[in-house]
């Protein structure tokens, strides 16, 4: 009823609990020896105890298991005992024929609990400690039974009858004499089910059609010419069939998808299914929430929605269901459903249900915690790419949390805002936080977005630290590292004494922040919630029981061995909560990104590999996809496209279901690079357009995609020798990057401009751009980019003629160590060729004296370029080799080089001709 | 429309048949309509007719046009033959079972009829079983209520009933009453499509069972479904359509239908109450009040629909009338959700919100899905400043009926009270979507946009404009529009709206601070644009008021006169004689 919260954790006696009680009675019969009758060893006895413990804790489903499921589990637990245990259980259950039998059962149960003073009990006897898990369970059952009214006892009796009958109708070995009175009804039930069989079949067919449709939709994402593109990547076939099989598998795995018809399920539920305890359900919902987040859109929408609807029907006051529905629709990009469910959840729960980080004793309880609603709404808008709304809502959240002095929420909100600001390009600072947030507005008017972001990060961090929110602290460290990576620190105050500041980014800061973030793993212990770990442990233990074991053939002798195996491999209770693992994992991912920016290829690869191997099972699929993407990019740059594409194929199979996938992005990137190198420009342009379409049309959203798309566009134009167009695109890109403060991108745009001028033969104009790019690189510590800018500068000098060869050569020598250590194939090849050209144009150098100094780098370059299939540059290398060989009189070598030269030139022309003949290239 | 006499005969036999089958509420409904037919004054004594006429003069005053004798063109009514009872002689078992049934011993009644094969006995047995199952279901709902809310107890008789009825349906041995029962069983089971078919079949072969029509109505959740029904043109269909239109919020259509029906059933209380309901939705409170007064005079112990009357009295702040009504229904039947609701309304009007919540709660205990009680309770909680509870109550109302714009509006208000205007906008948007012609909703939304936190004045102006366009009875919108335009420095627009507001106030003969404000602005505006004559008119009007404005007006007048009179003298000064 409105305004009154139900006391949590109410506990009802159900048939399943009665049978667990009976099993516990067998586990600890009163007045028995240390190992009671049917058990042959202590180990066996303990295993049974562990099983009972897991039964009371596991949270793998919302429904309690039926009797036949319980019997199946018992069969797993011990082959010898199985017969005896089930016989006992069933005979005890079926002997309950009047309310008085139930009363007797529960009064017997009291006897197995030990008294308050355990010292009075002699050692030999098995006594259940009343404070142990099982003891507590028995006590709660006793209490709940004592609280039952007579009607309740009658209901319990009938439902026990149904519970037994259901199980026994499936295994006909047992006869049940004393349940005749209720059998009519049950027969009616089963007949009714048969009657609806048609319906079920129909629904099944429907579902299959739906799954197929879904699969085919997911395959043909948004591309306008998808088949052509997919066909280009040799032998990567995306088959709709395999996907729909995957969908089926999902459905099988989900526990209650077997009841498709609404009405059916209703009857299903009265015929003996009971909800688990509140605790177990909450645990189940938490696990599912993790799973949704982890798997994203590959999580089966409808199956889970069915479970949730059922749960809502059975427990209308369990409001968390609405939140789960919100999450489910959020990750399936259903904006309206998400919005509706979010509002519904907070209307019902007032934000006071189910948030672990808010202690209930703070005192603002009576007003509800609607600021959390705003926080969630803001993050939802962010997720859907509505930055303006998100910012508005989060601003309101800041106001409200200040008003209700909810510091925890404030810290989270500030973190969310800073996340928003760092992800989204905002050009003007006015109106970001309005007049609401005083610490900012006091200095706010003169601050740039970056500085505001910095202040917000600091503020959120300070609060998180003082409130001891460890996860938030770690997340803030990561955000700070990200900020330090790309931003130059400037003094916040525009007046007053200025400390000397080096205007550069500070890699040590990044490193420090990353390290601090990883400290989380050592001190999460104090705030981990035992609920999930405990329940998850029990769940996995039980699941493992049900797994068909290969060693079942070797029975009795091997029992104990099987025990330990099972325990170690499958039920290892992970002592680290998933969220902590995720954070630590993302610190490695960020490390990889940082090294990527600083230009160390091996370290990037190592960190990504660490992430992919150690953290992939704990983190979300999209992050794992990102790691794979990095690795494959690395492959493409260092090993050529062939290997990259074969790796891509594997990754694609793995992440097929992830929507908005980075894998698709990666594929487009690779295709673009390769077609640029091969000279297949029409295709390059098309791929580039596809890439641009992937970005959201809202200003400021998906900035990285937008910059990448236009960068690639400019490069394509450059390759087509349309210099002025290329320069125009690059210019407008530079303006955009400047507007949104994207410094790193600026450096590469400037370099591209230098390249454009170099290639257009206007070296004088190119030099200032190259120098500007160099200084940006220095500022931001982008070493590899700096090396490549140096190389471009050298090439520009070289084009001025032999007089400047010395200068160019010096520049190349400077950059060469880094390029050889960390550069990709293309960069290295370019460096080699440039080096050779320098030598050749140097008047003081004579080829005949030292031919290898020229030929060796050229040979190296040509090898690498052949791997890359970079026809244009390869042709140049072979041309140079041929010329030099000719000079040296090595005719055979000359002929060979000339032949290869011809081959590459022809290949290039071939591609060009193909462009002309076939403007819309279909599958080769 | 068939003749009054034939209607009367049909209804008379229908009442007998319905009560033989213990379908009492349908029989009651039919009897009400029977008495509602205008009697032939020649046949009856004057006392009889006087009683019936009541004070129909008042009602006739409000009837827009007399359509008593206008038949609807192109509609030919089918005459369904009155069904003959198949068992003319009541069997002894049937009589015993019926008496058990009347004493509410349903299972006993069913047991007595176990071997009877007559259609009437079979129906009575099934119906008794159904009711027994329903009763048990209600009990179990309370017995099995879990910690997380109600359990979904179901009627355990449904399965066997469905089996039996579907076989006899397939054999063609089922009568219209059996079809009705089959229909509700199917509906309870969630098989709505088949329920449609079966219920349509039932009403087509026996149209006088109002219960069947109401079940059919509850299945018509959209106009498309309603139009797709294949119904015979019996006069009962008009009743059905009228109430279905009302359910679908097509109030004007429903009103026309009812007024048409009133031609024959001119004294039907039912029709009067339904007309009142439609008028209430159209916010014509005066008419509703008149109708209810007359209804209560004719039928003083009526409880049905009286909660609506109490809402009207509440809105008009009639303390004593409301307390009188509350007393009356309390004496009649205190355990009806309507009575509790009326008492709750009374306490709310008296400002005793805690007590009023107690009574709304009681109403909800009696009927958990009683929509208006949830909404009204939400209002009470808002008054008590218990916003979370209010939000919860409103949300429950919305989940019962997502088209209840009052509850959406209440949700918005509650969030606005907590200084969450942006969040509240979501709810206001929902509510204006459902009721786009209600100026109050638009004004609430505009005020939300206007708050200091959001300060989205352009949006606020848009909302006020909508409010002004839909007959803003409290005249807030025009004034606000003028103010906002003024604040944004658009004086022309501001002057336009002030003038409009002024005209309106003149038409409604209202005075007040708004008037003064408008006059002052217009005076200054006209003076600034050199329209001195107009400005003078406004200033002179201001002189009728006391306070600082009067002084300002005086000064302005003096200034203008000076300016006007000093222009020509200036010329004179230039050229001294």
PDB file of C-alpha atoms in Angstrom, chain A residues 11 102 135 138 159 213 232 276 287 358 435 438 481 491 506-507 540 544 606 642 694 735 761 785 792 804 812 833 882:
ATOM      1  CA  UNK A  11       9.716 -16.187   4.539  1.00  0.00           C
ATOM      2  CA  UNK A 102       2.624 -31.439   9.351  1.00  0.00           C
ATOM      3  CA  UNK A 135      20.309 -24.162  11.610  1.00  0.00           C
ATOM      4  CA  UNK A 138      15.436 -24.721  10.036  1.00  0.00           C
ATOM      5  CA  UNK A 159       0.454 -27.888  -2.413  1.00  0.00           C
ATOM      6  CA  UNK A 213      14.000 -12.323 -38.466  1.00  0.00           C
ATOM      7  CA  UNK A 232      35.157  -8.293 -50.350  1.00  0.00           C
ATOM      8  CA  UNK A 276      12.224 -18.497  -3.774  1.00  0.00           C
ATOM      9  CA  UNK A 287      23.205 -11.638 -11.328  1.00  0.00           C
ATOM     10  CA  UNK A 358      23.123   4.224   0.170  1.00  0.00           C
ATOM     11  CA  UNK A 435      23.834  28.623 -11.532  1.00  0.00           C
ATOM     12  CA  UNK A 438      28.494  26.863  -6.584  1.00  0.00           C
ATOM     13  CA  UNK A 481      44.331   9.327 -16.279  1.00  0.00           C
ATOM     14  CA  UNK A 491      46.770  27.008 -14.206  1.00  0.00           C
ATOM     15  CA  UNK A 506      52.587  14.543 -18.047  1.00  0.00           C
ATOM     16  CA  UNK A 507      52.921  10.806 -18.673  1.00  0.00           C
ATOM     17  CA  UNK A 540      27.658 -22.593  -9.618  1.00  0.00           C
ATOM     18  CA  UNK A 544      28.088 -28.193 -11.699  1.00  0.00           C
ATOM     19  CA  UNK A 606      51.168  -6.624 -23.901  1.00  0.00           C
ATOM     20  CA  UNK A 642      46.035 -11.236 -44.599  1.00  0.00           C
ATOM     21  CA  UNK A 694      27.873   4.962 -38.206  1.00  0.00           C
ATOM     22  CA  UNK A 735      38.480  23.668 -37.517  1.00  0.00           C
ATOM     23  CA  UNK A 761      54.574  19.268 -55.010  1.00  0.00           C
ATOM     24  CA  UNK A 785      53.440  10.404 -34.412  1.00  0.00           C
ATOM     25  CA  UNK A 792      57.472  13.751 -43.474  1.00  0.00           C
ATOM     26  CA  UNK A 804      69.051  19.637 -48.613  1.00  0.00           C
ATOM     27  CA  UNK A 812      65.673  10.573 -40.700  1.00  0.00           C
ATOM     28  CA  UNK A 833      62.960   4.515 -49.011  1.00  0.00           C
ATOM     29  CA  UNK A 882      66.342  -1.518 -60.660  1.00  0.00           C
TER      30      UNK A 882
END
